[in-house]
Amino acid sequence: MRSRFDEQLAFLNKELITMGALCEKAISLVSKALESGEKELIQKVAEIDSEIDQMEREIESLCSKLLLQQQPVARDLRQISAALKMVTDMERIGDQAEDIAEIVTFLKGNTVQEYVQIYDMAEATMKMVTDSVEAYVKKDTALAAAVIAYDDVVDDNFNHVKERLICLISENPKEGEYALDLFMIAKYFERIGDHASNIAEWVIYSIAGNKKG
């Protein structure tokens, strides 16, 4: 019975890795869409978000079966509970990547190249998502703590973008709508960073029994 339970826990880990990879892919595609404005990329982000939504439902079902199958020990219970919390954050990451993709359609060919920090935010959040899931699978609290600390990089870039956009509006009020679109894109990336940080906190909880390590 326990061996079967362990097999299902291993499958849960595999599913979380897959879901994390989908989140990373969604962020990567939306970053490319910012550069090109390609409608195909925007559509792909929407499709990936649908996959992420489906995986959330499947992992929640798997976790429910694991909880009902036998009386999990405290360590197992923390791991399964953390997985349930993690998939919720991953689902929101997918939603926010799609939100960014929708905003790209309103940019109407305007370049975002001068706002390098937005691309830096995309790269940073991809790293955070990847490392947080890896920390969960490897039971690595140090890596999880590094993800949480790395959120400061995303926040710093967001603040820099915000300051530049304020200057843009003050110098050229006609660019207000464009500036607001860019602000929302940066804000969604900032939220993605927060969700990745949340995932890392749940990793620490699953291992140490608290969210601070």
mmCIF file with all atom_site columns, N, CA and C in Angstrom, residues 108-146:
data_model
loop_
_atom_site.group_PDB
_atom_site.id
_atom_site.type_symbol
_atom_site.label_atom_id
_atom_site.label_alt_id
_atom_site.label_comp_id
_atom_site.label_asym_id
_atom_site.label_entity_id
_atom_site.label_seq_id
_atom_site.pdbx_PDB_ins_code
_atom_site.Cartn_x
_atom_site.Cartn_y
_atom_site.Cartn_z
_atom_site.occupancy
_atom_site.B_iso_or_equiv
_atom_site.pdbx_formal_charge
_atom_site.auth_seq_id
_atom_site.auth_comp_id
_atom_site.auth_asym_id
_atom_site.auth_atom_id
_atom_site.pdbx_PDB_model_num
ATOM 1   N N  . LYS A 1 108 ? -0.640 47.999 -30.589 1.00 0.00 ? 108 LYS A N  1
ATOM 2   C CA . LYS A 1 108 ? -0.753 48.481 -31.974 1.00 0.00 ? 108 LYS A CA 1
ATOM 3   C C  . LYS A 1 108 ? 0.600  48.819 -32.589 1.00 0.00 ? 108 LYS A C  1
ATOM 4   N N  . GLY A 1 109 ? 1.542  47.904 -32.416 1.00 0.00 ? 109 GLY A N  1
ATOM 5   C CA . GLY A 1 109 ? 2.835  48.067 -33.067 1.00 0.00 ? 109 GLY A CA 1
ATOM 6   C C  . GLY A 1 109 ? 3.820  48.926 -32.320 1.00 0.00 ? 109 GLY A C  1
ATOM 7   N N  . ASN A 1 110 ? 3.404  49.565 -31.232 1.00 0.00 ? 110 ASN A N  1
ATOM 8   C CA . ASN A 1 110 ? 4.355  50.354 -30.444 1.00 0.00 ? 110 ASN A CA 1
ATOM 9   C C  . ASN A 1 110 ? 5.439  49.449 -29.886 1.00 0.00 ? 110 ASN A C  1
ATOM 10  N N  . THR A 1 111 ? 6.673  49.900 -29.931 1.00 0.00 ? 111 THR A N  1
ATOM 11  C CA . THR A 1 111 ? 7.781  49.090 -29.435 1.00 0.00 ? 111 THR A CA 1
ATOM 12  C C  . THR A 1 111 ? 7.886  49.181 -27.922 1.00 0.00 ? 111 THR A C  1
ATOM 13  N N  . VAL A 1 112 ? 8.354  48.110 -27.332 1.00 0.00 ? 112 VAL A N  1
ATOM 14  C CA . VAL A 1 112 ? 8.584  48.093 -25.889 1.00 0.00 ? 112 VAL A CA 1
ATOM 15  C C  . VAL A 1 112 ? 10.086 47.956 -25.639 1.00 0.00 ? 112 VAL A C  1
ATOM 16  N N  . GLN A 1 113 ? 10.852 48.032 -26.715 1.00 0.00 ? 113 GLN A N  1
ATOM 17  C CA . GLN A 1 113 ? 12.281 47.752 -26.631 1.00 0.00 ? 113 GLN A CA 1
ATOM 18  C C  . GLN A 1 113 ? 13.004 48.652 -25.640 1.00 0.00 ? 113 GLN A C  1
ATOM 19  N N  . GLU A 1 114 ? 12.551 49.916 -25.520 1.00 0.00 ? 114 GLU A N  1
ATOM 20  C CA . GLU A 1 114 ? 13.266 50.833 -24.635 1.00 0.00 ? 114 GLU A CA 1
ATOM 21  C C  . GLU A 1 114 ? 13.033 50.524 -23.159 1.00 0.00 ? 114 GLU A C  1
ATOM 22  N N  . TYR A 1 115 ? 12.061 49.687 -22.869 1.00 0.00 ? 115 TYR A N  1
ATOM 23  C CA . TYR A 1 115 ? 11.784 49.322 -21.475 1.00 0.00 ? 115 TYR A CA 1
ATOM 24  C C  . TYR A 1 115 ? 12.368 47.936 -21.198 1.00 0.00 ? 115 TYR A C  1
ATOM 25  N N  . VAL A 1 116 ? 13.689 47.900 -21.186 1.00 0.00 ? 116 VAL A N  1
ATOM 26  C CA . VAL A 1 116 ? 14.408 46.639 -21.038 1.00 0.00 ? 116 VAL A CA 1
ATOM 27  C C  . VAL A 1 116 ? 14.016 45.929 -19.750 1.00 0.00 ? 116 VAL A C  1
ATOM 28  N N  . GLN A 1 117 ? 13.698 46.701 -18.728 1.00 0.00 ? 117 GLN A N  1
ATOM 29  C CA . GLN A 1 117 ? 13.374 46.090 -17.432 1.00 0.00 ? 117 GLN A CA 1
ATOM 30  C C  . GLN A 1 117 ? 12.154 45.176 -17.515 1.00 0.00 ? 117 GLN A C  1
ATOM 31  N N  . ILE A 1 118 ? 11.258 45.442 -18.462 1.00 0.00 ? 118 ILE A N  1
ATOM 32  C CA . ILE A 1 118 ? 10.093 44.563 -18.613 1.00 0.00 ? 118 ILE A CA 1
ATOM 33  C C  . ILE A 1 118 ? 10.547 43.181 -19.065 1.00 0.00 ? 118 ILE A C  1
ATOM 34  N N  . TYR A 1 119 ? 11.504 43.138 -19.984 1.00 0.00 ? 119 TYR A N  1
ATOM 35  C CA . TYR A 1 119 ? 12.050 41.854 -20.428 1.00 0.00 ? 119 TYR A CA 1
ATOM 36  C C  . TYR A 1 119 ? 12.846 41.195 -19.307 1.00 0.00 ? 119 TYR A C  1
ATOM 37  N N  . ASP A 1 120 ? 13.541 42.013 -18.536 1.00 0.00 ? 120 ASP A N  1
ATOM 38  C CA . ASP A 1 120 ? 14.274 41.485 -17.378 1.00 0.00 ? 120 ASP A CA 1
ATOM 39  C C  . ASP A 1 120 ? 13.307 40.856 -16.373 1.00 0.00 ? 120 ASP A C  1
ATOM 40  N N  . MET A 1 121 ? 12.150 41.488 -16.205 1.00 0.00 ? 121 MET A N  1
ATOM 41  C CA . MET A 1 121 ? 11.132 40.936 -15.309 1.00 0.00 ? 121 MET A CA 1
ATOM 42  C C  . MET A 1 121 ? 10.642 39.581 -15.817 1.00 0.00 ? 121 MET A C  1
ATOM 43  N N  . ALA A 1 122 ? 10.450 39.468 -17.115 1.00 0.00 ? 122 ALA A N  1
ATOM 44  C CA . ALA A 1 122 ? 10.015 38.198 -17.696 1.00 0.00 ? 122 ALA A CA 1
ATOM 45  C C  . ALA A 1 122 ? 11.051 37.111 -17.437 1.00 0.00 ? 122 ALA A C  1
ATOM 46  N N  . GLU A 1 123 ? 12.325 37.414 -17.669 1.00 0.00 ? 123 GLU A N  1
ATOM 47  C CA . GLU A 1 123 ? 13.395 36.441 -17.444 1.00 0.00 ? 123 GLU A CA 1
ATOM 48  C C  . GLU A 1 123 ? 13.471 36.044 -15.972 1.00 0.00 ? 123 GLU A C  1
ATOM 49  N N  . ALA A 1 124 ? 13.349 37.038 -15.098 1.00 0.00 ? 124 ALA A N  1
ATOM 50  C CA . ALA A 1 124 ? 13.448 36.779 -13.660 1.00 0.00 ? 124 ALA A CA 1
ATOM 51  C C  . ALA A 1 124 ? 12.298 35.901 -13.179 1.00 0.00 ? 124 ALA A C  1
ATOM 52  N N  . THR A 1 125 ? 11.091 36.177 -13.665 1.00 0.00 ? 125 THR A N  1
ATOM 53  C CA . THR A 1 125 ? 9.947  35.379 -13.215 1.00 0.00 ? 125 THR A CA 1
ATOM 54  C C  . THR A 1 125 ? 10.020 33.953 -13.756 1.00 0.00 ? 125 THR A C  1
ATOM 55  N N  . MET A 1 126 ? 10.526 33.770 -14.972 1.00 0.00 ? 126 MET A N  1
ATOM 56  C CA . MET A 1 126 ? 10.722 32.416 -15.489 1.00 0.00 ? 126 MET A CA 1
ATOM 57  C C  . MET A 1 126 ? 11.672 31.635 -14.593 1.00 0.00 ? 126 MET A C  1
ATOM 58  N N  . LYS A 1 127 ? 12.768 32.285 -14.203 1.00 0.00 ? 127 LYS A N  1
ATOM 59  C CA . LYS A 1 127 ? 13.749 31.654 -13.325 1.00 0.00 ? 127 LYS A CA 1
ATOM 60  C C  . LYS A 1 127 ? 13.120 31.295 -11.980 1.00 0.00 ? 127 LYS A C  1
ATOM 61  N N  . MET A 1 128 ? 12.319 32.204 -11.450 1.00 0.00 ? 128 MET A N  1
ATOM 62  C CA . MET A 1 128 ? 11.693 31.965 -10.149 1.00 0.00 ? 128 MET A CA 1
ATOM 63  C C  . MET A 1 128 ? 10.747 30.772 -10.191 1.00 0.00 ? 128 MET A C  1
ATOM 64  N N  . VAL A 1 129 ? 9.947  30.685 -11.243 1.00 0.00 ? 129 VAL A N  1
ATOM 65  C CA . VAL A 1 129 ? 9.007  29.570 -11.370 1.00 0.00 ? 129 VAL A CA 1
ATOM 66  C C  . VAL A 1 129 ? 9.762  28.244 -11.479 1.00 0.00 ? 129 VAL A C  1
ATOM 67  N N  . THR A 1 130 ? 10.766 28.207 -12.348 1.00 0.00 ? 130 THR A N  1
ATOM 68  C CA . THR A 1 130 ? 11.558 26.989 -12.547 1.00 0.00 ? 130 THR A CA 1
ATOM 69  C C  . THR A 1 130 ? 12.239 26.548 -11.260 1.00 0.00 ? 130 THR A C  1
ATOM 70  N N  . ASP A 1 131 ? 12.885 27.495 -10.599 1.00 0.00 ? 131 ASP A N  1
ATOM 71  C CA . ASP A 1 131 ? 13.639 27.165 -9.380  1.00 0.00 ? 131 ASP A CA 1
ATOM 72  C C  . ASP A 1 131 ? 12.717 26.764 -8.225  1.00 0.00 ? 131 ASP A C  1
ATOM 73  N N  . SER A 1 132 ? 11.539 27.368 -8.144  1.00 0.00 ? 132 SER A N  1
ATOM 74  C CA . SER A 1 132 ? 10.628 27.021 -7.045  1.00 0.00 ? 132 SER A CA 1
ATOM 75  C C  . SER A 1 132 ? 10.126 25.590 -7.182  1.00 0.00 ? 132 SER A C  1
ATOM 76  N N  . VAL A 1 133 ? 9.799  25.177 -8.410  1.00 0.00 ? 133 VAL A N  1
ATOM 77  C CA . VAL A 1 133 ? 9.343  23.802 -8.615  1.00 0.00 ? 133 VAL A CA 1
ATOM 78  C C  . VAL A 1 133 ? 10.500 22.827 -8.399  1.00 0.00 ? 133 VAL A C  1
ATOM 79  N N  . GLU A 1 134 ? 11.682 23.194 -8.866  1.00 0.00 ? 134 GLU A N  1
ATOM 80  C CA . GLU A 1 134 ? 12.859 22.346 -8.653  1.00 0.00 ? 134 GLU A CA 1
ATOM 81  C C  . GLU A 1 134 ? 13.142 22.189 -7.157  1.00 0.00 ? 134 GLU A C  1
ATOM 82  N N  . ALA A 1 135 ? 12.965 23.265 -6.412  1.00 0.00 ? 135 ALA A N  1
ATOM 83  C CA . ALA A 1 135 ? 13.173 23.207 -4.961  1.00 0.00 ? 135 ALA A CA 1
ATOM 84  C C  . ALA A 1 135 ? 12.185 22.247 -4.311  1.00 0.00 ? 135 ALA A C  1
ATOM 85  N N  . TYR A 1 136 ? 10.955 22.243 -4.804  1.00 0.00 ? 136 TYR A N  1
ATOM 86  C CA . TYR A 1 136 ? 9.942  21.333 -4.265  1.00 0.00 ? 136 TYR A CA 1
ATOM 87  C C  . TYR A 1 136 ? 10.333 19.879 -4.517  1.00 0.00 ? 136 TYR A C  1
ATOM 88  N N  . VAL A 1 137 ? 10.724 19.591 -5.736  1.00 0.00 ? 137 VAL A N  1
ATOM 89  C CA . VAL A 1 137 ? 11.047 18.219 -6.109  1.00 0.00 ? 137 VAL A CA 1
ATOM 90  C C  . VAL A 1 137 ? 12.308 17.730 -5.386  1.00 0.00 ? 137 VAL A C  1
ATOM 91  N N  . LYS A 1 138 ? 13.306 18.612 -5.270  1.00 0.00 ? 138 LYS A N  1
ATOM 92  C CA . LYS A 1 138 ? 14.568 18.233 -4.633  1.00 0.00 ? 138 LYS A CA 1
ATOM 93  C C  . LYS A 1 138 ? 14.547 18.426 -3.114  1.00 0.00 ? 138 LYS A C  1
ATOM 94  N N  . LYS A 1 139 ? 13.408 18.973 -2.606  1.00 0.00 ? 139 LYS A N  1
ATOM 95  C CA . LYS A 1 139 ? 13.298 19.269 -1.171  1.00 0.00 ? 139 LYS A CA 1
ATOM 96  C C  . LYS A 1 139 ? 14.469 20.152 -0.712  1.00 0.00 ? 139 LYS A C  1
ATOM 97  N N  . ASP A 1 140 ? 14.676 21.214 -1.458  1.00 0.00 ? 140 ASP A N  1
ATOM 98  C CA . ASP A 1 140 ? 15.821 22.110 -1.257  1.00 0.00 ? 140 ASP A CA 1
ATOM 99  C C  . ASP A 1 140 ? 15.328 23.449 -0.691  1.00 0.00 ? 140 ASP A C  1
ATOM 100 N N  . THR A 1 141 ? 15.402 23.594 0.627   1.00 0.00 ? 141 THR A N  1
ATOM 101 C CA . THR A 1 141 ? 14.922 24.830 1.244   1.00 0.00 ? 141 THR A CA 1
ATOM 102 C C  . THR A 1 141 ? 15.814 26.023 0.905   1.00 0.00 ? 141 THR A C  1
ATOM 103 N N  . ALA A 1 142 ? 17.096 25.773 0.689   1.00 0.00 ? 142 ALA A N  1
ATOM 104 C CA . ALA A 1 142 ? 18.013 26.864 0.352   1.00 0.00 ? 142 ALA A CA 1
ATOM 105 C C  . ALA A 1 142 ? 17.641 27.461 -1.008  1.00 0.00 ? 142 ALA A C  1
ATOM 106 N N  . LEU A 1 143 ? 17.320 26.609 -1.970  1.00 0.00 ? 143 LEU A N  1
ATOM 107 C CA . LEU A 1 143 ? 16.917 27.089 -3.296  1.00 0.00 ? 143 LEU A CA 1
ATOM 108 C C  . LEU A 1 143 ? 15.595 27.841 -3.197  1.00 0.00 ? 143 LEU A C  1
ATOM 109 N N  . ALA A 1 144 ? 14.672 27.321 -2.391  1.00 0.00 ? 144 ALA A N  1
ATOM 110 C CA . ALA A 1 144 ? 13.386 27.999 -2.201  1.00 0.00 ? 144 ALA A CA 1
ATOM 111 C C  . ALA A 1 144 ? 13.598 29.384 -1.592  1.00 0.00 ? 144 ALA A C  1
ATOM 112 N N  . ALA A 1 145 ? 14.482 29.472 -0.596  1.00 0.00 ? 145 ALA A N  1
ATOM 113 C CA . ALA A 1 145 ? 14.770 30.761 0.029   1.00 0.00 ? 145 ALA A CA 1
ATOM 114 C C  . ALA A 1 145 ? 15.400 31.728 -0.978  1.00 0.00 ? 145 ALA A C  1
ATOM 115 N N  . ALA A 1 146 ? 16.214 31.209 -1.886  1.00 0.00 ? 146 ALA A N  1
ATOM 116 C CA . ALA A 1 146 ? 16.839 32.044 -2.916  1.00 0.00 ? 146 ALA A CA 1
ATOM 117 C C  . ALA A 1 146 ? 15.782 32.607 -3.865  1.00 0.00 ? 146 ALA A C  1
#
